[in-house]
Amino acid sequence: MKRLIVLGALVALPLCAAVATADTVPDAVKFDNGAVAQSLTGVAGDPADGLKVATTRPMGNCIACHVAAGWAKFADPGDIGPALDGVGSKYTEAQLRGIVANAKMTFPDTLMPSFYKTSGFIRPGDGYTAKAPTGPIQPILTAQQVEDVVAFLMTFK
Amino acid sequence: MMKLRKQATAMMALGLLALSVGGMARAADPDPGVDLVINGDTKLVTRVPAPANIPGLKEVYSGWLFHDPTTQAMETDDFSNPAMLAVDAGNAAWSTVMGTEGKSCASCHNGIDSMKGVRASMPKVNKAGKLWSLEDYINDCVTNRMGAKALGWNSNEMSGLTSAISMQSRGMPVDVATDGAAAPFWKEGEKLYYTRTGLLELSCASCHEMHFGDHVRDERLSQGQINGFPVYRLKTTNMVSIHNRFYGCVRDTRAESYKEGTDPLRELELYVASRGNGLSIEGVSVRP
């Protein structure tokens, strides 16, 4: 099964030779009550990289919608979603991984985008070009970027 | 921006801002007690109870109420409103001959004041049963009566004419038909309004019904009303049409967007216009 998944990843991402073949592909992520117990990469997340992903627009851009002490040095965080202070205590790592990967598995009506998902979209686009994608849909974040954000959020005690 | 945020915080402290619970729409006036008065004498309606067929809103608000005082002020005086340049250009174009038939708009329609009320009822089902935007009616004249090439939806020529025509309805309430021949188009527009598109899976309602008044980074979300269009957008320093704004919004959900002048956007225009039935047509407006 695992070999099949890996093969799937290789077929789906023919141009991304650098992608670690051990990554769980989005459609194969197992959610349990919204939580994802297993690391998507097997490589520990880096909180410093997580900060960058969380505060950069073409990446996670968590700051667009959330206030958090973790990015207090950046101006004008958005306030669409809840403040994230304390989420590292409120949730387990598995719950946070599930929420970052696909928050709709935890909060069915949430507006939060699913950052590690490649199917089930209506009129998916190619980034912000307004055009349809020319190849397979890539998730908004890579598996390792999800792990980095989760590691960063786990520091929000 | 900071000032607005402080104001919002103070309002929350006073309990005036009905915070949403479980995705319910907010009910609070974004800028209570402030009126839009243009040139010191023309008071425009910027807040009215929501139309009966818009259950997601209690009250509807002009985008003008959501913006910082500097941007608001630009619209209260036509000399400081950059969109008035487009109006001037459109007024000049109105009586300029174009095309093979030797006609200008004025040849058939006389003074542009004959266009009073037109903008307030757009988009509208035409005699052939198709839903047309103001741009479609203009291009119908331009191509079939004047013998000229159709104007580009986003062209300066088009925004000049839509701006000058819109000015003739300044102060009139938005009054688009949603029943009769318009009903099926309106229904399609409503469907699109609530469809979560793109990789971000956001609908118009996600931001403009559930979160107006809130911020995406430093951008304050309005209800997405279109009574102020055409607008001069400070961010892009040009005139922006209704369809062009829709195109950009859908694109920003990381979606394959809809092009200006296509049926989905005409239908969406009808539905969104109807959400603002009763608000004043502002003529031309200024937005961030």
Short mmCIF file of C-alpha atoms in Angstrom, two decimals:
data_model
loop_
_atom_site.label_atom_id
_atom_site.label_comp_id
_atom_site.label_asym_id
_atom_site.label_seq_id
_atom_site.Cartn_x
_atom_site.Cartn_y
_atom_site.Cartn_z
CA MET A 1 0.00 0.00 0.00
CA LYS A 2 2.72 2.37 1.01
CA ARG A 3 4.60 1.66 -2.20
CA LEU A 4 1.48 2.47 -4.16
CA ILE A 5 1.14 5.79 -2.35
CA VAL A 6 4.74 6.63 -3.04
CA LEU A 7 4.29 5.67 -6.67
CA GLY A 8 1.22 7.91 -6.78
CA ALA A 9 3.24 10.79 -5.44
CA LEU A 10 5.88 10.28 -8.08
CA VAL A 11 3.31 10.19 -10.88
CA ALA A 12 1.45 13.23 -9.53
CA LEU A 13 4.57 15.33 -9.06
CA PRO A 14 6.83 14.46 -11.97
CA LEU A 15 8.55 17.85 -11.92
CA CYS A 16 9.23 17.99 -8.22
CA ALA A 17 12.19 15.66 -8.03
CA ALA A 18 13.22 17.19 -4.72
CA VAL A 19 10.01 16.15 -2.94
CA ALA A 20 10.77 13.50 -0.36
CA THR A 21 9.13 10.31 -1.51
CA ALA A 22 8.23 9.45 2.08
CA ASP A 23 5.68 12.28 2.23
CA THR A 24 2.08 11.23 2.66
CA VAL A 25 0.18 12.59 -0.35
CA PRO A 26 -2.86 14.75 0.47
CA ASP A 27 -5.50 12.23 -0.58
CA ALA A 28 -3.89 9.58 1.63
CA VAL A 29 -3.85 11.58 4.87
CA LYS A 30 -5.79 9.73 7.57
CA PHE A 31 -8.03 11.89 9.76
CA ASP A 32 -9.36 10.63 13.07
CA ASN A 33 -11.99 13.01 14.42
CA GLY A 34 -10.18 15.74 12.53
CA ALA A 35 -6.75 14.87 13.93
CA VAL A 36 -3.80 13.49 12.00
CA ALA A 37 -1.56 11.46 14.28
CA GLN A 38 1.21 10.64 11.86
CA SER A 39 3.74 13.20 10.65
CA LEU A 40 3.26 13.93 6.96
CA THR A 41 7.01 13.70 6.36
CA GLY A 42 8.66 11.91 9.23
CA VAL A 43 10.91 14.96 9.57
CA ALA A 44 10.39 17.14 12.65
CA GLY A 45 8.91 20.54 11.89
CA ASP A 46 11.04 23.68 12.25
CA PRO A 47 9.22 26.43 14.21
CA ALA A 48 11.33 29.19 12.61
CA ASP A 49 10.36 28.03 9.12
CA GLY A 50 6.79 27.76 10.42
CA LEU A 51 6.81 31.46 11.32
CA LYS A 52 7.86 32.32 7.78
CA VAL A 53 5.12 30.14 6.25
CA ALA A 54 2.53 31.62 8.63
CA THR A 55 3.34 35.23 7.78
CA THR A 56 3.98 35.04 4.02
CA ARG A 57 1.15 35.56 1.54
CA PRO A 58 1.76 33.01 -1.17
CA MET A 59 2.37 30.43 1.59
CA GLY A 60 0.24 29.82 4.67
CA ASN A 61 -0.51 33.48 5.37
CA CYS A 62 -2.17 32.60 8.70
CA ILE A 63 -1.63 36.25 9.67
CA ALA A 64 -4.19 37.33 7.05
CA CYS A 65 -6.97 36.06 9.29
CA HIS A 66 -5.55 35.42 12.77
CA VAL A 67 -4.07 37.48 15.58
CA ALA A 68 -1.28 35.77 17.55
CA ALA A 69 1.47 36.86 19.91
CA GLY A 70 3.74 34.60 17.85
CA TRP A 71 3.75 37.16 15.01
CA ALA A 72 3.20 40.32 17.04
CA LYS A 73 6.18 41.98 15.32
CA PHE A 74 4.26 42.04 12.04
CA ALA A 75 1.72 44.83 11.47
CA ASP A 76 -2.01 44.48 10.99
CA PRO A 77 -2.90 40.84 11.53
CA GLY A 78 -6.41 40.02 10.33
CA ASP A 79 -9.32 39.13 12.59
CA ILE A 80 -11.53 36.83 10.53
CA GLY A 81 -10.58 33.76 12.54
CA PRO A 82 -10.00 33.33 16.28
CA ALA A 83 -6.82 34.53 18.00
CA LEU A 84 -4.33 31.68 18.11
CA ASP A 85 -2.66 32.34 21.45
CA GLY A 86 -2.63 29.19 23.54
CA VAL A 87 -3.46 26.74 20.73
CA GLY A 88 -0.30 24.79 21.58
CA SER A 89 -1.86 23.96 24.95
CA LYS A 90 -5.49 23.75 23.86
CA TYR A 91 -4.85 21.22 21.08
CA THR A 92 -2.58 18.22 20.63
CA GLU A 93 -0.01 18.13 17.88
CA ALA A 94 -2.20 15.66 15.98
CA GLN A 95 -5.21 17.97 16.24
CA LEU A 96 -3.19 20.96 15.03
CA ARG A 97 -1.80 18.91 12.12
CA GLY A 98 -5.36 17.99 11.16
CA ILE A 99 -6.56 21.58 11.43
CA VAL A 100 -3.71 22.98 9.33
CA ALA A 101 -3.99 20.19 6.73
CA ASN A 102 -7.78 20.37 6.41
CA ALA A 103 -9.63 22.31 9.09
CA LYS A 104 -12.99 21.28 7.67
CA MET A 105 -12.42 17.79 9.12
CA THR A 106 -12.51 19.39 12.60
CA PHE A 107 -14.84 22.36 12.01
CA PRO A 108 -17.18 21.43 9.14
CA ASP A 109 -18.42 24.99 8.50
CA THR A 110 -15.12 26.79 8.85
CA LEU A 111 -13.95 29.30 6.25
CA MET A 112 -10.35 28.28 6.83
CA PRO A 113 -8.72 27.00 3.64
CA SER A 114 -7.53 23.40 3.53
CA PHE A 115 -3.78 23.76 3.19
CA TYR A 116 -2.97 20.14 2.34
CA LYS A 117 -5.64 19.08 -0.07
CA THR A 118 -5.63 18.50 -3.84
CA SER A 119 -9.14 17.35 -4.74
CA GLY A 120 -12.77 18.29 -4.33
CA PHE A 121 -12.41 21.95 -5.38
CA ILE A 122 -14.89 24.00 -7.40
CA ARG A 123 -13.15 25.88 -10.24
CA PRO A 124 -9.62 25.41 -8.92
CA GLY A 125 -7.14 27.91 -10.29
CA ASP A 126 -3.46 28.06 -11.07
CA GLY A 127 -2.32 30.19 -8.13
CA TYR A 128 -3.57 33.77 -8.54
CA THR A 129 -3.47 33.74 -12.36
CA ALA A 130 -7.28 33.39 -12.65
CA LYS A 131 -6.63 30.51 -15.06
CA ALA A 132 -7.31 26.80 -14.70
CA PRO A 133 -4.35 24.70 -13.60
CA THR A 134 -2.35 23.20 -16.45
CA GLY A 135 -1.16 20.18 -14.47
CA PRO A 136 -2.07 18.32 -11.30
CA ILE A 137 -3.25 20.55 -8.45
CA GLN A 138 -0.57 21.18 -5.86
CA PRO A 139 -1.56 21.66 -2.21
CA ILE A 140 -1.22 25.22 -0.89
CA LEU A 141 1.52 24.04 1.48
CA THR A 142 4.02 21.22 1.10
CA ALA A 143 3.94 18.40 3.63
CA GLN A 144 7.03 19.81 5.34
CA GLN A 145 5.54 23.31 5.48
CA VAL A 146 2.52 21.85 7.27
CA GLU A 147 4.86 20.18 9.75
CA ASP A 148 6.76 23.47 10.22
CA VAL A 149 3.56 25.41 10.93
CA VAL A 150 2.39 22.74 13.37
CA ALA A 151 5.75 22.85 15.18
CA PHE A 152 5.45 26.64 15.35
CA LEU A 153 1.87 26.53 16.66
CA MET A 154 2.93 24.02 19.32
CA THR A 155 5.06 26.83 20.81
CA PHE A 156 1.88 28.92 21.37
CA LYS A 157 1.53 27.93 25.02
CA MET B 1 -6.72 52.24 9.72
CA MET B 2 -5.53 52.26 13.29
CA LYS B 3 -8.08 54.89 14.10
CA LEU B 4 -10.85 52.76 12.64
CA ARG B 5 -9.67 49.75 14.58
CA LYS B 6 -9.64 51.73 17.82
CA GLN B 7 -13.13 52.86 17.02
CA ALA B 8 -14.17 49.26 16.46
CA THR B 9 -12.57 48.21 19.72
CA ALA B 10 -14.36 50.97 21.57
CA MET B 11 -17.63 49.93 20.00
CA MET B 12 -17.07 46.37 21.10
CA ALA B 13 -16.38 47.58 24.61
CA LEU B 14 -19.69 49.40 24.55
CA GLY B 15 -21.41 46.26 23.37
CA LEU B 16 -22.66 47.99 20.24
CA LEU B 17 -21.06 45.50 17.93
CA ALA B 18 -23.13 42.35 17.81
CA LEU B 19 -20.40 39.77 17.39
CA SER B 20 -21.25 36.82 15.25
CA VAL B 21 -21.80 33.42 16.79
CA GLY B 22 -21.60 30.31 14.66
CA GLY B 23 -21.39 32.14 11.36
CA MET B 24 -24.45 34.36 11.82
CA ALA B 25 -24.26 37.67 10.02
CA ARG B 26 -23.31 40.74 11.95
CA ALA B 27 -25.85 43.43 12.58
CA ALA B 28 -23.78 46.45 13.54
CA ASP B 29 -23.57 49.67 11.56
CA PRO B 30 -19.92 49.98 10.47
CA ASP B 31 -19.77 53.75 10.94
CA PRO B 32 -22.74 54.89 13.00
CA GLY B 33 -23.90 58.45 12.75
CA VAL B 34 -21.75 59.31 9.75
CA ASP B 35 -23.54 60.46 6.59
CA LEU B 36 -22.32 60.68 3.02
CA VAL B 37 -23.00 64.21 1.81
CA ILE B 38 -21.50 65.21 -1.54
CA ASN B 39 -20.52 68.80 -2.34
CA GLY B 40 -22.20 69.88 0.88
CA ASP B 41 -25.71 69.40 -0.49
CA THR B 42 -26.41 65.90 -1.83
CA LYS B 43 -27.10 63.44 0.97
CA LEU B 44 -26.85 59.83 -0.12
CA VAL B 45 -28.47 56.83 1.54
CA THR B 46 -25.72 54.53 2.81
CA ARG B 47 -27.72 52.24 5.13
CA VAL B 48 -31.15 50.68 4.69
CA PRO B 49 -32.93 47.59 6.05
CA ALA B 50 -32.05 44.51 3.99
CA PRO B 51 -34.46 43.52 1.21
CA ALA B 52 -36.84 40.70 2.16
CA ASN B 53 -35.21 38.24 -0.26
CA ILE B 54 -31.77 38.66 1.35
CA PRO B 55 -32.12 36.64 4.58
CA GLY B 56 -28.38 36.74 5.34
CA LEU B 57 -28.36 40.45 6.17
CA LYS B 58 -30.38 42.61 8.53
CA GLU B 59 -29.20 45.93 7.20
CA VAL B 60 -27.23 46.81 4.10
CA TYR B 61 -24.36 49.29 4.03
CA SER B 62 -22.57 51.17 1.29
CA GLY B 63 -18.89 50.33 1.04
CA TRP B 64 -18.25 54.01 1.76
CA LEU B 65 -19.04 53.42 5.45
CA PHE B 66 -16.23 50.90 5.82
CA HIS B 67 -13.33 53.05 4.73
CA ASP B 68 -10.92 55.36 6.47
CA PRO B 69 -11.87 59.04 6.83
CA THR B 70 -9.35 60.17 4.19
CA THR B 71 -10.80 57.86 1.54
CA GLN B 72 -14.32 58.81 2.61
CA ALA B 73 -13.51 62.50 2.25
CA MET B 74 -12.32 62.09 -1.35
CA GLU B 75 -15.84 61.14 -2.34
CA THR B 76 -17.60 63.99 -0.54
CA ASP B 77 -16.22 66.64 -2.88
CA ASP B 78 -16.31 66.16 -6.65
CA PHE B 79 -13.17 68.30 -7.02
CA SER B 80 -11.18 65.81 -4.96
CA ASN B 81 -12.83 62.72 -6.45
CA PRO B 82 -10.42 61.24 -9.04
CA ALA B 83 -13.31 59.31 -10.63
CA MET B 84 -14.72 62.62 -11.88
CA LEU B 85 -12.06 62.62 -14.60
CA ALA B 86 -13.75 59.54 -16.06
CA VAL B 87 -17.11 61.33 -15.82
CA ASP B 88 -15.68 64.30 -17.73
CA ALA B 89 -14.29 61.99 -20.41
CA GLY B 90 -17.63 60.20 -20.69
CA ASN B 91 -19.55 63.46 -21.00
CA ALA B 92 -17.27 64.50 -23.85
CA ALA B 93 -17.61 61.09 -25.53
CA TRP B 94 -21.40 61.31 -25.28
CA SER B 95 -21.57 63.91 -28.03
CA THR B 96 -18.58 62.70 -30.06
CA VAL B 97 -19.37 60.99 -33.35
CA MET B 98 -17.94 57.50 -33.75
CA GLY B 99 -18.47 54.70 -36.26
CA THR B 100 -19.67 54.54 -39.83
CA GLU B 101 -23.16 55.97 -39.24
CA GLY B 102 -21.97 59.47 -38.33
CA LYS B 103 -23.74 59.38 -34.98
CA SER B 104 -22.88 60.17 -31.39
CA CYS B 105 -24.86 58.96 -28.37
CA ALA B 106 -26.49 62.39 -28.31
CA SER B 107 -27.78 61.96 -31.89
CA CYS B 108 -30.46 59.58 -30.61
CA HIS B 109 -30.56 60.21 -26.86
CA ASN B 110 -30.11 64.01 -26.77
CA GLY B 111 -28.60 65.22 -23.49
CA ILE B 112 -27.03 62.67 -21.20
CA ASP B 113 -29.59 63.63 -18.56
CA SER B 114 -31.97 61.42 -20.59
CA MET B 115 -30.09 58.53 -18.92
CA LYS B 116 -31.47 59.42 -15.48
CA GLY B 117 -32.50 56.23 -13.68
CA VAL B 118 -30.85 53.84 -16.14
CA ARG B 119 -27.94 52.90 -13.90
CA ALA B 120 -30.24 52.29 -10.93
CA SER B 121 -32.07 49.45 -12.71
CA MET B 122 -29.00 47.66 -14.13
CA PRO B 123 -28.49 44.89 -14.96
CA LYS B 124 -31.82 44.35 -16.67
CA VAL B 125 -33.45 41.77 -18.93
CA ASN B 126 -33.62 43.10 -22.50
CA LYS B 127 -36.41 42.73 -25.04
CA ALA B 128 -34.92 39.47 -26.30
CA GLY B 129 -35.02 38.00 -22.79
CA LYS B 130 -31.28 38.20 -22.11
CA LEU B 131 -29.84 39.73 -18.98
CA TRP B 132 -27.72 42.73 -19.97
CA SER B 133 -25.40 44.96 -17.99
CA LEU B 134 -25.06 48.68 -18.72
CA GLU B 135 -21.96 47.86 -20.77
CA ASP B 136 -24.02 45.55 -23.00
CA TYR B 137 -26.60 48.24 -23.68
CA ILE B 138 -23.82 50.70 -24.53
CA ASN B 139 -22.12 48.27 -26.89
CA ASP B 140 -25.43 47.42 -28.54
CA CYS B 141 -25.77 51.10 -29.51
CA VAL B 142 -22.10 51.43 -30.41
CA THR B 143 -22.07 48.45 -32.78
CA ASN B 144 -25.63 48.27 -34.17
CA ARG B 145 -26.65 51.91 -34.31
CA MET B 146 -23.36 53.75 -34.63
CA GLY B 147 -21.41 51.27 -36.73
CA ALA B 148 -18.37 51.32 -34.46
CA LYS B 149 -16.31 48.56 -32.90
CA ALA B 150 -17.50 47.30 -29.51
CA LEU B 151 -15.78 49.01 -26.58
CA GLY B 152 -13.64 46.80 -24.34
CA TRP B 153 -15.36 46.03 -21.04
CA ASN B 154 -12.38 47.41 -19.10
CA SER B 155 -11.44 50.17 -21.54
CA ASN B 156 -11.22 53.85 -20.62
CA GLU B 157 -13.85 54.59 -23.29
CA MET B 158 -16.28 52.22 -21.58
CA SER B 159 -15.59 53.37 -18.02
CA GLY B 160 -16.00 56.98 -19.18
CA LEU B 161 -19.47 56.29 -20.55
CA THR B 162 -20.59 54.08 -17.64
CA SER B 163 -19.32 56.74 -15.20
CA ALA B 164 -21.08 59.63 -16.95
CA ILE B 165 -24.30 57.62 -17.29
CA SER B 166 -24.12 56.47 -13.66
CA MET B 167 -23.82 60.10 -12.52
CA GLN B 168 -27.29 60.77 -13.95
CA SER B 169 -28.71 58.43 -11.29
CA ARG B 170 -26.73 59.81 -8.35
CA GLY B 171 -28.94 59.78 -5.28
CA MET B 172 -31.56 57.47 -6.80
CA PRO B 173 -32.13 54.18 -4.97
CA VAL B 174 -30.79 50.98 -6.46
CA ASP B 175 -33.92 49.34 -7.87
CA VAL B 176 -33.20 46.18 -9.83
CA ALA B 177 -35.97 43.74 -10.68
CA THR B 178 -35.55 40.30 -9.15
CA ASP B 179 -38.90 38.81 -10.17
CA GLY B 180 -40.60 38.06 -13.47
CA ALA B 181 -38.16 37.64 -16.36
CA ALA B 182 -35.25 38.45 -14.02
CA ALA B 183 -36.04 35.66 -11.54
CA PRO B 184 -34.07 32.79 -13.14
CA PHE B 185 -30.99 35.01 -13.60
CA TRP B 186 -31.27 36.24 -10.02
CA LYS B 187 -31.46 32.65 -8.75
CA GLU B 188 -28.28 31.74 -10.67
CA GLY B 189 -26.54 34.79 -9.25
CA GLU B 190 -27.58 33.85 -5.75
CA LYS B 191 -26.18 30.35 -6.27
CA LEU B 192 -22.84 31.73 -7.41
CA TYR B 193 -22.75 34.16 -4.47
CA TYR B 194 -22.79 31.23 -2.04
CA THR B 195 -20.48 28.90 -4.03
CA ARG B 196 -17.09 28.38 -2.40
CA THR B 197 -14.61 28.51 -5.25
CA GLY B 198 -10.93 27.96 -5.76
CA LEU B 199 -8.22 26.36 -3.69
CA LEU B 200 -9.13 28.70 -0.83
CA GLU B 201 -12.78 27.56 -1.02
CA LEU B 202 -14.28 30.97 -0.33
CA SER B 203 -17.60 32.34 -1.56
CA CYS B 204 -18.67 35.97 -1.80
CA ALA B 205 -20.69 35.33 1.37
CA SER B 206 -17.66 34.00 3.27
CA CYS B 207 -16.18 37.48 3.40
CA HIS B 208 -18.94 39.94 2.55
CA GLU B 209 -21.89 38.47 4.43
CA MET B 210 -20.27 36.60 7.33
CA HIS B 211 -17.34 38.93 7.96
CA PHE B 212 -18.02 42.45 6.81
CA GLY B 213 -16.34 44.86 9.18
CA ASP B 214 -13.54 42.38 9.91
CA HIS B 215 -10.07 42.54 8.43
CA VAL B 216 -7.97 40.47 6.07
CA ARG B 217 -4.61 41.81 7.19
CA ASP B 218 -5.12 45.61 6.95
CA GLU B 219 -7.98 45.42 4.48
CA ARG B 220 -11.39 46.01 6.02
CA LEU B 221 -14.10 43.88 4.46
CA SER B 222 -17.25 45.62 3.28
CA GLN B 223 -20.54 44.02 2.30
CA GLY B 224 -19.34 44.08 -1.29
CA GLN B 225 -22.18 46.37 -2.36
CA ILE B 226 -21.98 47.72 -5.91
CA ASN B 227 -24.09 50.87 -5.62
CA GLY B 228 -20.89 52.94 -5.75
CA PHE B 229 -19.63 51.57 -9.07
CA PRO B 230 -17.88 52.49 -11.26
CA VAL B 231 -15.20 53.11 -8.63
CA TYR B 232 -11.83 54.73 -8.71
CA ARG B 233 -9.64 52.24 -6.88
CA LEU B 234 -6.71 53.78 -5.04
CA LYS B 235 -4.86 50.46 -5.01
CA THR B 236 -4.79 50.18 -8.80
CA THR B 237 -5.20 53.93 -9.59
CA ASN B 238 -7.84 53.36 -12.23
CA MET B 239 -11.55 53.04 -12.81
CA VAL B 240 -12.85 49.58 -12.03
CA SER B 241 -16.05 48.06 -13.39
CA ILE B 242 -18.35 45.79 -11.42
CA HIS B 243 -17.34 42.75 -13.45
CA ASN B 244 -13.65 43.52 -13.14
CA ARG B 245 -13.98 43.62 -9.36
CA PHE B 246 -15.85 40.30 -9.37
CA TYR B 247 -13.18 38.82 -11.63
CA GLY B 248 -10.47 39.87 -9.17
CA CYS B 249 -12.33 38.61 -6.13
CA VAL B 250 -12.91 35.15 -7.61
CA ARG B 251 -9.28 35.04 -8.81
CA ASP B 252 -8.14 35.78 -5.27
CA THR B 253 -9.81 32.59 -4.06
CA ARG B 254 -7.15 30.89 -6.22
CA ALA B 255 -9.87 29.96 -8.67
CA GLU B 256 -10.28 29.87 -12.42
CA SER B 257 -12.15 33.16 -12.59
CA TYR B 258 -15.00 34.35 -14.81
CA LYS B 259 -14.22 36.90 -17.52
CA GLU B 260 -15.90 40.30 -17.65
CA GLY B 261 -18.96 40.32 -19.89
CA THR B 262 -19.89 36.67 -19.34
CA ASP B 263 -23.27 35.39 -18.14
CA PRO B 264 -22.14 34.18 -14.70
CA LEU B 265 -20.94 37.69 -13.85
CA ARG B 266 -24.08 39.32 -15.29
CA GLU B 267 -26.14 37.04 -13.03
CA LEU B 268 -23.91 37.73 -10.06
CA GLU B 269 -24.16 41.46 -10.79
CA LEU B 270 -27.96 41.24 -10.70
CA TYR B 271 -27.96 39.34 -7.43
CA VAL B 272 -25.38 41.58 -5.74
CA ALA B 273 -27.13 44.72 -7.00
CA SER B 274 -30.37 43.42 -5.47
CA ARG B 275 -28.65 42.98 -2.11
CA GLY B 276 -28.27 46.76 -2.18
CA ASN B 277 -31.76 47.64 -3.37
CA GLY B 278 -32.58 50.91 -1.61
CA LEU B 279 -29.03 52.21 -1.25
CA SER B 280 -28.25 55.34 -3.24
CA ILE B 281 -26.45 55.13 -6.54
CA GLU B 282 -23.36 57.17 -5.69
CA GLY B 283 -22.51 58.12 -9.27
CA VAL B 284 -18.84 57.33 -9.11
CA SER B 285 -17.02 56.47 -5.91
CA VAL B 286 -13.57 56.11 -4.39
CA ARG B 287 -12.45 52.91 -2.71
CA PRO B 288 -9.11 51.74 -1.26
#
